[in-house]
mmCIF file of C-alpha atoms and ligand atoms in Angstrom:
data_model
loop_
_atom_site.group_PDB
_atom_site.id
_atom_site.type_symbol
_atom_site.label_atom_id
_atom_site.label_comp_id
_atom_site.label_asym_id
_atom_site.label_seq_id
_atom_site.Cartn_x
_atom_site.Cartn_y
_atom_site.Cartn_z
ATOM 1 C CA UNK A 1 -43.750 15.061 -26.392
ATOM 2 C CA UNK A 2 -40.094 14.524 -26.538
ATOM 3 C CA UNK A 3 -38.826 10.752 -27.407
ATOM 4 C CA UNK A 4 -35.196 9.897 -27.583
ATOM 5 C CA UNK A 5 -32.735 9.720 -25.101
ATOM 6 C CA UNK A 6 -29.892 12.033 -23.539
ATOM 7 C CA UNK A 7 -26.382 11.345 -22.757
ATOM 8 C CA UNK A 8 -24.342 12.926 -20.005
ATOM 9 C CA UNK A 9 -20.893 12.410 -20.336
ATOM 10 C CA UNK A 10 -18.362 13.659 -17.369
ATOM 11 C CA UNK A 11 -15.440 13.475 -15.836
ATOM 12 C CA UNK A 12 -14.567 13.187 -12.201
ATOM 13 C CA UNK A 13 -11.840 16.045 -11.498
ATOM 14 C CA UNK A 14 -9.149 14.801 -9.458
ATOM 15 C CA UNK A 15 -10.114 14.775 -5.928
ATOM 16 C CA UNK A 16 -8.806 17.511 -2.823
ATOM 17 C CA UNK A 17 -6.827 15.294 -0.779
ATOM 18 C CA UNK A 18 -5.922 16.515 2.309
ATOM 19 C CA UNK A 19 -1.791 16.017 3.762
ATOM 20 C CA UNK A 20 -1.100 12.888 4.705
ATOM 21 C CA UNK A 21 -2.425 11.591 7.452
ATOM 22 C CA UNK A 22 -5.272 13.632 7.744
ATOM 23 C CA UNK A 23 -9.049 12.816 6.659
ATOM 24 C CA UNK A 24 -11.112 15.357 4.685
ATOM 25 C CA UNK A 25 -14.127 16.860 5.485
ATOM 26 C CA UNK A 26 -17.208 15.359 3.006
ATOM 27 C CA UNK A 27 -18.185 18.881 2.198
ATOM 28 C CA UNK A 28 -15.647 21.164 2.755
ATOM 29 C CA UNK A 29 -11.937 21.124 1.978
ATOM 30 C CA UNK A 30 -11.335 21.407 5.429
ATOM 31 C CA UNK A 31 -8.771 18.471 6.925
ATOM 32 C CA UNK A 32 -8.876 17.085 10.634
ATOM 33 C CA UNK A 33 -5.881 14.604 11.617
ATOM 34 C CA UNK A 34 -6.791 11.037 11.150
ATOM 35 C CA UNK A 35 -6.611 10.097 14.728
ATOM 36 C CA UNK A 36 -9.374 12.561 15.081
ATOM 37 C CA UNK A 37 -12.125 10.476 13.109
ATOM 38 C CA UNK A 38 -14.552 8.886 14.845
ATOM 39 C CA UNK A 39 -13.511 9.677 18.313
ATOM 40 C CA UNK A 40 -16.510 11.402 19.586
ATOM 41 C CA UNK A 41 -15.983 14.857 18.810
ATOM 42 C CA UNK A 42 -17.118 16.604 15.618
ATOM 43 C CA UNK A 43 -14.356 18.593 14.389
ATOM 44 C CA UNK A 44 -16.040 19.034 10.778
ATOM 45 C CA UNK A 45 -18.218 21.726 10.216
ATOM 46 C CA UNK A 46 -20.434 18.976 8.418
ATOM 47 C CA UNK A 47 -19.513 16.279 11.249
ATOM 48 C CA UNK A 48 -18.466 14.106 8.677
ATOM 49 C CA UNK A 49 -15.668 13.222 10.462
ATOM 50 C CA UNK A 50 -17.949 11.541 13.316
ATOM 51 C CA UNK A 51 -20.821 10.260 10.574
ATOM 52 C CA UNK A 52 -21.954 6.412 11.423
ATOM 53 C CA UNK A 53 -21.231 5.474 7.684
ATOM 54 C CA UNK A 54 -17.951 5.908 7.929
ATOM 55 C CA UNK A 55 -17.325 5.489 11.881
ATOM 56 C CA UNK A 56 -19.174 2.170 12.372
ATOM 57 C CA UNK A 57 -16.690 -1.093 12.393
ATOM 58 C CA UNK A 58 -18.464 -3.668 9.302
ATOM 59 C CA UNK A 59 -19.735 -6.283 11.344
ATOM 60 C CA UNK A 60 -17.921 -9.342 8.870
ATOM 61 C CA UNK A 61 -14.521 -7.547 8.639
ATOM 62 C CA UNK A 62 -11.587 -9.679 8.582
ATOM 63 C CA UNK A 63 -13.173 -12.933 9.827
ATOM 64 C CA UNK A 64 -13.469 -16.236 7.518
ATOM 65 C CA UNK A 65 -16.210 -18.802 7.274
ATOM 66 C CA UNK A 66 -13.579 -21.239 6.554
ATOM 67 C CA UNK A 67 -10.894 -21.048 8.945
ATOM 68 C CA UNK A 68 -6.729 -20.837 7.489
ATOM 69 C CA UNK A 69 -4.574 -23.804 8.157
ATOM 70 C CA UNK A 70 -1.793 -21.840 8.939
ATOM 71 C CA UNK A 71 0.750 -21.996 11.388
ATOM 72 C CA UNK A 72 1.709 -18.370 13.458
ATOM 73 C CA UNK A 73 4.271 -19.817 15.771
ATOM 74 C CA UNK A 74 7.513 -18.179 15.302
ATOM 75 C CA UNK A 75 8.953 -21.849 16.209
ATOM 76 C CA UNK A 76 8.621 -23.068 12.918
ATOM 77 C CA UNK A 77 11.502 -24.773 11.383
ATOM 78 C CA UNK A 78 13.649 -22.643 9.352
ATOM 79 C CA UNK A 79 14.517 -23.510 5.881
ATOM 80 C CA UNK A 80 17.951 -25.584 5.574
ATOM 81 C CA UNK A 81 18.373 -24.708 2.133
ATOM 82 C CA UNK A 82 19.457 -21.505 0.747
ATOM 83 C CA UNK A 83 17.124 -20.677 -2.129
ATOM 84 C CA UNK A 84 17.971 -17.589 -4.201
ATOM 85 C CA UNK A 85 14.686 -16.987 -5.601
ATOM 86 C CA UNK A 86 12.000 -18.656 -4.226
ATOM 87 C CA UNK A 87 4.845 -17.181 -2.435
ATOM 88 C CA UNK A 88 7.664 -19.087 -1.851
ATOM 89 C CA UNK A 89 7.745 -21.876 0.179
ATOM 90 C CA UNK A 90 4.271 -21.548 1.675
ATOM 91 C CA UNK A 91 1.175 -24.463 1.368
ATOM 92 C CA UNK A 92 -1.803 -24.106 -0.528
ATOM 93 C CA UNK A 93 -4.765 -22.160 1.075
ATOM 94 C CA UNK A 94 -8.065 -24.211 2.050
ATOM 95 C CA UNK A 95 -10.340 -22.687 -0.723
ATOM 96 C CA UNK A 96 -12.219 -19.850 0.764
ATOM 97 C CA UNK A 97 -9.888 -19.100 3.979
ATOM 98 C CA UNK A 98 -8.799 -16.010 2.248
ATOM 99 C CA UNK A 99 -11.957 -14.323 1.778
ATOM 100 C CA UNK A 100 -10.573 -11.340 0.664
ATOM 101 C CA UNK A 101 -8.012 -12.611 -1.305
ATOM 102 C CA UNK A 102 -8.869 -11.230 -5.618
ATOM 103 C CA UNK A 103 -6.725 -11.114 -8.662
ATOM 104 C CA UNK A 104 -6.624 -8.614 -11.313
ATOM 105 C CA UNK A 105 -6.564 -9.380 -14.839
ATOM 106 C CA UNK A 106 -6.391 -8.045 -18.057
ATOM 107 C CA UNK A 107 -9.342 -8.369 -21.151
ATOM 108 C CA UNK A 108 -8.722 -11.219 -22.336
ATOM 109 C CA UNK A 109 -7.915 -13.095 -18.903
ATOM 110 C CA UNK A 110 -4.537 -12.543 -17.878
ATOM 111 C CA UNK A 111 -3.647 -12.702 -14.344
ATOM 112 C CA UNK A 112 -0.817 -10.103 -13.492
ATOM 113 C CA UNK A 113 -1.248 -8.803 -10.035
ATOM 114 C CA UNK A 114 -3.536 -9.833 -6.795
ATOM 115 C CA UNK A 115 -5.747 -7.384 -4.988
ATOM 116 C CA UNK A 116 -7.314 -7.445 -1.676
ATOM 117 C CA UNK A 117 -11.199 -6.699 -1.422
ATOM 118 C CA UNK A 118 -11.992 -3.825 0.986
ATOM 119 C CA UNK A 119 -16.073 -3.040 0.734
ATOM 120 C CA UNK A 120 -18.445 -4.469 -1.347
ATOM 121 C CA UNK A 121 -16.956 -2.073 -4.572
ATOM 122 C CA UNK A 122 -13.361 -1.312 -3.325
ATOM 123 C CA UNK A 123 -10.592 -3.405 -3.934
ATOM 124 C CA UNK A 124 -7.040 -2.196 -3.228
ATOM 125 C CA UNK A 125 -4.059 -3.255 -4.991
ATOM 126 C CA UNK A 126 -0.280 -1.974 -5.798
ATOM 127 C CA UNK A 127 -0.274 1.392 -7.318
ATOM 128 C CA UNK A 128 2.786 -0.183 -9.429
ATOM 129 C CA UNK A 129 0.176 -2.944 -10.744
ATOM 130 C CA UNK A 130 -1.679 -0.422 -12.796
ATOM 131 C CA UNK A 131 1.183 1.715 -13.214
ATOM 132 C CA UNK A 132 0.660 3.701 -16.817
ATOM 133 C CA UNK A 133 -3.376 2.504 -17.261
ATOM 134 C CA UNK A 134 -5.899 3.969 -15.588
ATOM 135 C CA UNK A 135 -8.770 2.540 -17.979
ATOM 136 C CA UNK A 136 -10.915 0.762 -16.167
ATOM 137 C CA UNK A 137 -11.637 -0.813 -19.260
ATOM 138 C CA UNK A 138 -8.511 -2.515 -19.037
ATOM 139 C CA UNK A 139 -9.378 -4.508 -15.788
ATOM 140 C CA UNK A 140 -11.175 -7.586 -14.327
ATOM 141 C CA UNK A 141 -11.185 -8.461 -10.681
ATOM 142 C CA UNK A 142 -11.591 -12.278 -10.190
ATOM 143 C CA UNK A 143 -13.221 -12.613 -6.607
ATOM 144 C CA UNK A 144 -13.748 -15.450 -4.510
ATOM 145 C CA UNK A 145 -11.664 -17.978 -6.614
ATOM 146 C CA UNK A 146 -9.062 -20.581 -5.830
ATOM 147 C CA UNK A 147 -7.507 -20.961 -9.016
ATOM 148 C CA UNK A 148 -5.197 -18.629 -11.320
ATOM 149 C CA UNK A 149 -7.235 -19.947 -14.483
ATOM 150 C CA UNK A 150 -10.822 -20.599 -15.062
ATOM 151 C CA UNK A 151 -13.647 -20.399 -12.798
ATOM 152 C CA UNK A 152 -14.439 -21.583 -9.579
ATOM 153 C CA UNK A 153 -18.163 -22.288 -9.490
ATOM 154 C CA UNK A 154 -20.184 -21.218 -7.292
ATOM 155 C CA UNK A 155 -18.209 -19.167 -5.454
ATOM 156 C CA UNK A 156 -16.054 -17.225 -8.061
ATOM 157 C CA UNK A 157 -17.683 -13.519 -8.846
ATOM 158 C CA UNK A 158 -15.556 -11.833 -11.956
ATOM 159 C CA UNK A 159 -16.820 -8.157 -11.856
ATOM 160 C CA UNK A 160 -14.781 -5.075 -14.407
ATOM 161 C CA UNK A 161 -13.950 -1.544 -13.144
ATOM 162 C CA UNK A 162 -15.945 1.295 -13.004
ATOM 163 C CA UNK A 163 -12.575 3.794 -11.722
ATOM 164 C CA UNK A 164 -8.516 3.202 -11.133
ATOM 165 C CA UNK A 165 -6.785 5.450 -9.168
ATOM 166 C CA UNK A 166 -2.967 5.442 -8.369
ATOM 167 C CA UNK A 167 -1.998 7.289 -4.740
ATOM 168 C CA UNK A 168 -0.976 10.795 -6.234
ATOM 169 C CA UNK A 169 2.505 10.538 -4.243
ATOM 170 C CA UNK A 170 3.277 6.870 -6.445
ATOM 171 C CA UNK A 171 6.479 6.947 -6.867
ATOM 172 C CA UNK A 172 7.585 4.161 -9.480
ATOM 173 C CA UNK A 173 11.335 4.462 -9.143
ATOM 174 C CA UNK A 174 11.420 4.352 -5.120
ATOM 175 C CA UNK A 175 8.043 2.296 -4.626
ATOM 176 C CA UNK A 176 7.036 4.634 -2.186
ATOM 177 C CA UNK A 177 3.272 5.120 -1.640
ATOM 178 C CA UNK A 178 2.845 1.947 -3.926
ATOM 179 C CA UNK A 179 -0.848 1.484 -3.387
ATOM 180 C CA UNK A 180 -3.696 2.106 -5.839
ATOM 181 C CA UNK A 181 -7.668 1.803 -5.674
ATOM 182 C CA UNK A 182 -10.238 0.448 -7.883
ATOM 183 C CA UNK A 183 -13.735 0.702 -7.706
ATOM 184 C CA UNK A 184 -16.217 -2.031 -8.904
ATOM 185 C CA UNK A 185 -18.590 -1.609 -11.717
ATOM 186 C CA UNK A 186 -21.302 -3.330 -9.227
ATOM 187 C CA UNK A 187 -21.135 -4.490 -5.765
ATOM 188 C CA UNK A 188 -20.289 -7.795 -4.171
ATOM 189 C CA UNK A 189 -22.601 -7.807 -1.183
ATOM 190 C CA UNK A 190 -21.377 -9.444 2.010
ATOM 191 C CA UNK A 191 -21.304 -12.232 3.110
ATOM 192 C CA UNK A 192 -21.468 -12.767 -0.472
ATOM 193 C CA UNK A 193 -20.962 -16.620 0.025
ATOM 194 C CA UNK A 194 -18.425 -18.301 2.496
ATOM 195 C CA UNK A 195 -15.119 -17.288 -0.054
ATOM 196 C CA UNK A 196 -15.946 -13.940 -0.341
ATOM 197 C CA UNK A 197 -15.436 -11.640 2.491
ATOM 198 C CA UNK A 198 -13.647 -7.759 2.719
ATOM 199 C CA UNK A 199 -10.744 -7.259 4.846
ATOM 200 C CA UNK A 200 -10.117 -4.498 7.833
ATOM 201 C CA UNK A 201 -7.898 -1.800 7.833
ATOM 202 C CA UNK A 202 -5.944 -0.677 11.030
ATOM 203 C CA UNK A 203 -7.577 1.771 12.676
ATOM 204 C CA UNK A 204 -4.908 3.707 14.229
ATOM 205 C CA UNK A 205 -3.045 5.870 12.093
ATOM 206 C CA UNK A 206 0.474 5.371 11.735
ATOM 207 C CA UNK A 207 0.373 2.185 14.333
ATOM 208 C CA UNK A 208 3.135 -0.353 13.539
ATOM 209 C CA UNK A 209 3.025 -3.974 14.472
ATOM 210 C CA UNK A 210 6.065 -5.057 16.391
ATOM 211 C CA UNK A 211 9.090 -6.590 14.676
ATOM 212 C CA UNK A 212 8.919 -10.585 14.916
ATOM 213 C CA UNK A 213 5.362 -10.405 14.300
ATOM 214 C CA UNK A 214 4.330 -13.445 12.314
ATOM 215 C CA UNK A 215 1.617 -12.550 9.813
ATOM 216 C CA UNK A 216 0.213 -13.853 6.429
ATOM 217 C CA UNK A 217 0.849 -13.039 2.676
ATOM 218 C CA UNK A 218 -1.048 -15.012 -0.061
ATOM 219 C CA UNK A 219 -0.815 -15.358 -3.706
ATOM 220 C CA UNK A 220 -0.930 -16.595 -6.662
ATOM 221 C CA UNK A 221 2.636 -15.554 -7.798
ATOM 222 C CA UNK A 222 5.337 -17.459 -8.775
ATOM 223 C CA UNK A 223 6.740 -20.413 -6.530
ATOM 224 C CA UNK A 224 10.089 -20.986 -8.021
ATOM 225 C CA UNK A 225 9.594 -24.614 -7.940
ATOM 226 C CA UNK A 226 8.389 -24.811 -4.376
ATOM 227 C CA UNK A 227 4.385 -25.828 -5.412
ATOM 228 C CA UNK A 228 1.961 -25.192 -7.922
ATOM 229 C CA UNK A 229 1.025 -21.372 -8.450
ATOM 230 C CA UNK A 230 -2.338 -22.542 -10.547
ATOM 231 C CA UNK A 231 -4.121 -22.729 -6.366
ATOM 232 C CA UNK A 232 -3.730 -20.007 -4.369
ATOM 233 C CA UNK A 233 -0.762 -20.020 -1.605
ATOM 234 C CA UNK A 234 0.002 -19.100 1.812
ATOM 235 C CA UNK A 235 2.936 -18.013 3.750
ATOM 236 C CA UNK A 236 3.655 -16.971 7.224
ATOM 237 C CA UNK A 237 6.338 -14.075 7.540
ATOM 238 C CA UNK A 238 8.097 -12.323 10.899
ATOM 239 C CA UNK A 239 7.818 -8.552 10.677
ATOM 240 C CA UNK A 240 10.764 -6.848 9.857
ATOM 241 C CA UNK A 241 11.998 -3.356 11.588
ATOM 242 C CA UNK A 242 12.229 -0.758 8.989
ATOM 243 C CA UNK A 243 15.462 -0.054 10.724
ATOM 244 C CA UNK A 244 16.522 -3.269 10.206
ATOM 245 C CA UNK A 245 15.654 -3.533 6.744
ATOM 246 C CA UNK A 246 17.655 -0.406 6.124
ATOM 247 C CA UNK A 247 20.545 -1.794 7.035
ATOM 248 C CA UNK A 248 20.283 -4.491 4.179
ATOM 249 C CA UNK A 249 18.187 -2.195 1.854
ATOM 250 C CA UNK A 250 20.872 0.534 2.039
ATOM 251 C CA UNK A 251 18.167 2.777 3.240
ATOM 252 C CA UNK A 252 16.008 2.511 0.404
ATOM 253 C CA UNK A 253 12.773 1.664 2.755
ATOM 254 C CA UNK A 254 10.910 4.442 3.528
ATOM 255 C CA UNK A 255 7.685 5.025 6.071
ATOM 256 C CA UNK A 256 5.177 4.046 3.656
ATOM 257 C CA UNK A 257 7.218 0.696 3.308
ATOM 258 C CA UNK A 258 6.903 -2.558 5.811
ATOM 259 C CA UNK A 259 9.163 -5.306 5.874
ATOM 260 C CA UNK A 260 8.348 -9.190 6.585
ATOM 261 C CA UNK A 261 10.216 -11.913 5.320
ATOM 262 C CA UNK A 262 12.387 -14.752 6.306
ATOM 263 C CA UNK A 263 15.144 -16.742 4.589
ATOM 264 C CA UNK A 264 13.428 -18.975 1.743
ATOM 265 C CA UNK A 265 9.688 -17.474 2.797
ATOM 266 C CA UNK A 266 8.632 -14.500 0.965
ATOM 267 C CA UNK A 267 6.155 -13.372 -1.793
ATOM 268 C CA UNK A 268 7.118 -13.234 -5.027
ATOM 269 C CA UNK A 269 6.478 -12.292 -8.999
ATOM 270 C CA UNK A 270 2.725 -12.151 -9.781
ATOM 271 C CA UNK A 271 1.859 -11.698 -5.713
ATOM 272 C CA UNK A 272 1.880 -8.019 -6.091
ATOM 273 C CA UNK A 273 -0.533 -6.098 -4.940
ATOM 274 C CA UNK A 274 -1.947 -9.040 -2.834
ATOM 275 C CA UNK A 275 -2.448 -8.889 0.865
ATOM 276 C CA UNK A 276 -0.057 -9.315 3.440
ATOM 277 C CA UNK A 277 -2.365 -9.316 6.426
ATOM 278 C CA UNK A 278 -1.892 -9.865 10.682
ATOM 279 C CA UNK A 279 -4.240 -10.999 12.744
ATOM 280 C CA UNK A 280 -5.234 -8.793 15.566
ATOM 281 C CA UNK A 281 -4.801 -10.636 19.200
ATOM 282 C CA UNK A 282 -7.873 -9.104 20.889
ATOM 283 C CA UNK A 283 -10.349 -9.331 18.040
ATOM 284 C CA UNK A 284 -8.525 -12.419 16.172
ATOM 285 C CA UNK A 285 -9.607 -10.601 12.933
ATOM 286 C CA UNK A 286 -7.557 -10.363 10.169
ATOM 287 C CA UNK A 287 -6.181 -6.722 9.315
ATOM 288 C CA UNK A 288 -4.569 -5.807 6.153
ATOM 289 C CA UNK A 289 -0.965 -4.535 6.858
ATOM 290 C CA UNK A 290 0.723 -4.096 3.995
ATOM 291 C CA UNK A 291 0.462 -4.491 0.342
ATOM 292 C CA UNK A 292 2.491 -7.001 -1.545
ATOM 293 C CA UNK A 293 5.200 -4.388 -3.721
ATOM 294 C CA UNK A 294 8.887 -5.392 -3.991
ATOM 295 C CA UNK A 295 11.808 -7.145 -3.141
ATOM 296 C CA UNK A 296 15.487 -8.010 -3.809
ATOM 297 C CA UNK A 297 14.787 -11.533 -5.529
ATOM 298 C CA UNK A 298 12.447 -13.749 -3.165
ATOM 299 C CA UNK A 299 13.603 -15.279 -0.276
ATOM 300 C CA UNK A 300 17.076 -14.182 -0.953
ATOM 301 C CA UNK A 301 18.830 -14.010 3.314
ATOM 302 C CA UNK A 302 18.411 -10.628 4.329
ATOM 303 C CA UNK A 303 16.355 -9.539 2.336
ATOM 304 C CA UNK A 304 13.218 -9.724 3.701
ATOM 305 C CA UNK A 305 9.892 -8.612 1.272
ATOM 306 C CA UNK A 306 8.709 -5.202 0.944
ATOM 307 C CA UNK A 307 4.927 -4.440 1.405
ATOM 308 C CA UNK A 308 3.183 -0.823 1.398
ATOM 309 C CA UNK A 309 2.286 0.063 4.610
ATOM 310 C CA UNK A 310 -1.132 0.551 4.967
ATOM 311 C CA UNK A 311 -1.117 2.227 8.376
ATOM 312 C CA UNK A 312 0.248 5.326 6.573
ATOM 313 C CA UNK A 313 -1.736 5.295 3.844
ATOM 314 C CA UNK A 314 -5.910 4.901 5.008
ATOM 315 C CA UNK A 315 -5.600 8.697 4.528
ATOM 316 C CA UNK A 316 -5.784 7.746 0.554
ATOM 317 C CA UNK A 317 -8.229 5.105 1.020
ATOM 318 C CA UNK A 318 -10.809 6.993 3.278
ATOM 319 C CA UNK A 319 -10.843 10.402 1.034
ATOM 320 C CA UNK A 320 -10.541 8.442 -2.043
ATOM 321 C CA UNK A 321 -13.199 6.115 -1.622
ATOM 322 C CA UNK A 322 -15.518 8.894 -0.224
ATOM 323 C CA UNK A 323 -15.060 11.173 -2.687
ATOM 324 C CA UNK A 324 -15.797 8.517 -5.797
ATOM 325 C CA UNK A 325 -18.713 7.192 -4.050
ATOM 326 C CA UNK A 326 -19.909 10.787 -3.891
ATOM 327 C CA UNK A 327 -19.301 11.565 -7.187
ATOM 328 C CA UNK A 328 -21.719 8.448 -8.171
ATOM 329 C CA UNK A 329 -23.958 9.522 -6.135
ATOM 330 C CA UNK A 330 -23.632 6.362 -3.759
ATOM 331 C CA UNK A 331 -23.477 8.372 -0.388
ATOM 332 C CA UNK A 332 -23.852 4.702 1.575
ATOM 333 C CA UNK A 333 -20.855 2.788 0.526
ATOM 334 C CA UNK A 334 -17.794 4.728 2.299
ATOM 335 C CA UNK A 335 -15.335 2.321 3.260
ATOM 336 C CA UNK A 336 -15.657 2.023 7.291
ATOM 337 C CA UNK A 337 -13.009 3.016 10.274
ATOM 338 C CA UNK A 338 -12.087 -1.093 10.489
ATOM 339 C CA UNK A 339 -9.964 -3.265 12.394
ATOM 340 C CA UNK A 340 -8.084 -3.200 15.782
ATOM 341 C CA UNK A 341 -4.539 -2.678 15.927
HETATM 342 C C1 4AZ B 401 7.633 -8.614 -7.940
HETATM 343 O O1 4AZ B 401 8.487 -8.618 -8.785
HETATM 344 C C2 4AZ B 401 8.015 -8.907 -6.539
HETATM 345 N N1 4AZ B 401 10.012 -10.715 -2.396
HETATM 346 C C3 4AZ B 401 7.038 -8.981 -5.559
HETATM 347 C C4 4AZ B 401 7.397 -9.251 -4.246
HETATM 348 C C5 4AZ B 401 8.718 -9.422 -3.943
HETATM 349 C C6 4AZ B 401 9.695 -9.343 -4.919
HETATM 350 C C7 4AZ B 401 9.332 -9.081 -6.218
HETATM 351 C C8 4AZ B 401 9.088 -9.687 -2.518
HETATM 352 O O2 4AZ B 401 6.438 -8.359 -8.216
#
């Protein structure tokens, strides 16, 4: 009787988050301490906070088909030059060994910040990457690719945005909480082939990898001369102490901050938002740490890189992710409890 169609239009309202470090009940605005997800006892009313969907570890997490070349020995040679700006002094990745390695880019193909791929329609990135645009519009995610420009067939998946959502404590003139979300417009299932993989995040709240640490950041950014940023690069970085880093930083890195960096290695320009990632020593999978965000130069001596720390912030990413999915209607997609250490 009736032909035609109907549009619904709506927004999403901006979601109850919960203090930090605390997870939110699916349907209540009740919150439960992080550390209390997942460990056996229901403390939701709902008992979201013990539901399979979100408690089970994905299976693929933080594992590659193709395995890094990449040296973790804190032996390694230092650098007997003293470059002021220089993913700096890293090697090019095999293609693939960074599974969850993506780029962001603008309409008409821009490349201006990397990402990290989380579930098959999260990707995180740096919340000052998308800093002032929240139109998802405005975004591509380049997946599974090896080089800055063009494709990469078969592997490469370019997918646009369906959501962009900046950590609601962002501060752009101290970088603090400098992490951001976006959610696919369709998902990447995995394995989606042997380049494409998600990353895990650590699954204790608040746990810190010791200083000395040597873990991974990779990027397309720029090299300052030390290799071609068209193929994407690799560097291995010692952890930092935040207390050390003060001392340099003048106090200017807070808790949601980690620091990693050596003289002449570092990430640079263009790596933001990328992962900086450890591996764990048990599990030898790969958990995202930090979040590529700032720096005094690149490479500069004592100044190591600055990364968001992503122990601190999985509070964002769990009720964030939970609470889009939701509001699409996508109940099955939470991002996991993931990762080790
Ligand atoms: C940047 O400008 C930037 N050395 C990223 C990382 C670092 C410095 C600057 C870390 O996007």
């Amino acid at each position: 009787e009736y032909t035609g169609f109907s549009i619904q239009i709506g927004l999403i309202p901006t979601p109850f988050l919960c203090p930090m470090g605390q997870f939110k009940c699916r349907n209540t605005k009740q919150c439960i301490p992080l550390n209390q997800r997942c460990d056996g006892v229901s403390q939701c009313p709902d008992n979201s906070d013990e539901l399979d969907s979100f408690c089970k570890i994905p299976a693929q997490c933080g594992t590659q088909a193709i395995q890094p070349n990449i040296s973790l020995s804190t032996a390694q040679a230092a650098f007997d030059f003293d470059p002021t700006n220089f993913i700096v002094n890293g090697t090019a990745a095999i293609p693939g060994s960074w599974p969850w390695q993506v780029s962001l880019h603008s309409p008409s193909g821009f490349q201006f910040c990397g990402g990290v791929l989380l579930s098959p329609h999260w990707v995180i990135t740096a919340a000052h990457c998308i800093y002032g645009d929240s139109d998802p519009g405005d975004y591509f995610v380049h997946i599974g690719s090896e080089h800055s420009s063009g494709m990469d067939p078969p592997y490469e998946v370019d997918i646009g945005a369906s959501a962009v959502i900046m950590h609601p404590d962002n501060n752009h003139a101290t970088n603090a909480f400098d992490i951001a979300l976006i959610r696919l417009s369709r998902d990447v299932p995995f394995p989606f082939n042997s380049h494409i993989n998600g990353i895990c995040l650590p699954q204790q709240y608040g746990s810190v990898v010791p200083a000395g640490t040597m873990c991974v950041v990779t990027g397309w950014g720029t090299t300052h001369g030390t290799g071609s940023d068209d193929v994407l690069r690799q560097v291995a970085v010692p952890i930092v102490s935040n207390n050390v880093c003060n001392g340099e930083y003048n106090g200017d890195i807070d808790s949601t901050m980690l620091c990693a960096g050596s003289t002449g290695k570092d990430s640079c320009q263009g790596d933001s938002g990328g992962p900086f990632v450890c591996q764990d020593p048990m599990s030898k999978r790969w958990i995202l740490q930090g979040v590529v965000s700032w720096g005094y130069g690149c490479g500069v001596a004592g100044f190591p890189g600055v990364y968001s720390r992503v122990s601190v912030l999985t509070d964002f990413i769990y009720q964030t992710t939970a609470y889009y999915d939701g509001n699409y209607g996508n109940n099955f997609s939470y991002v996991s409890r993931t990762g080790w250490t």
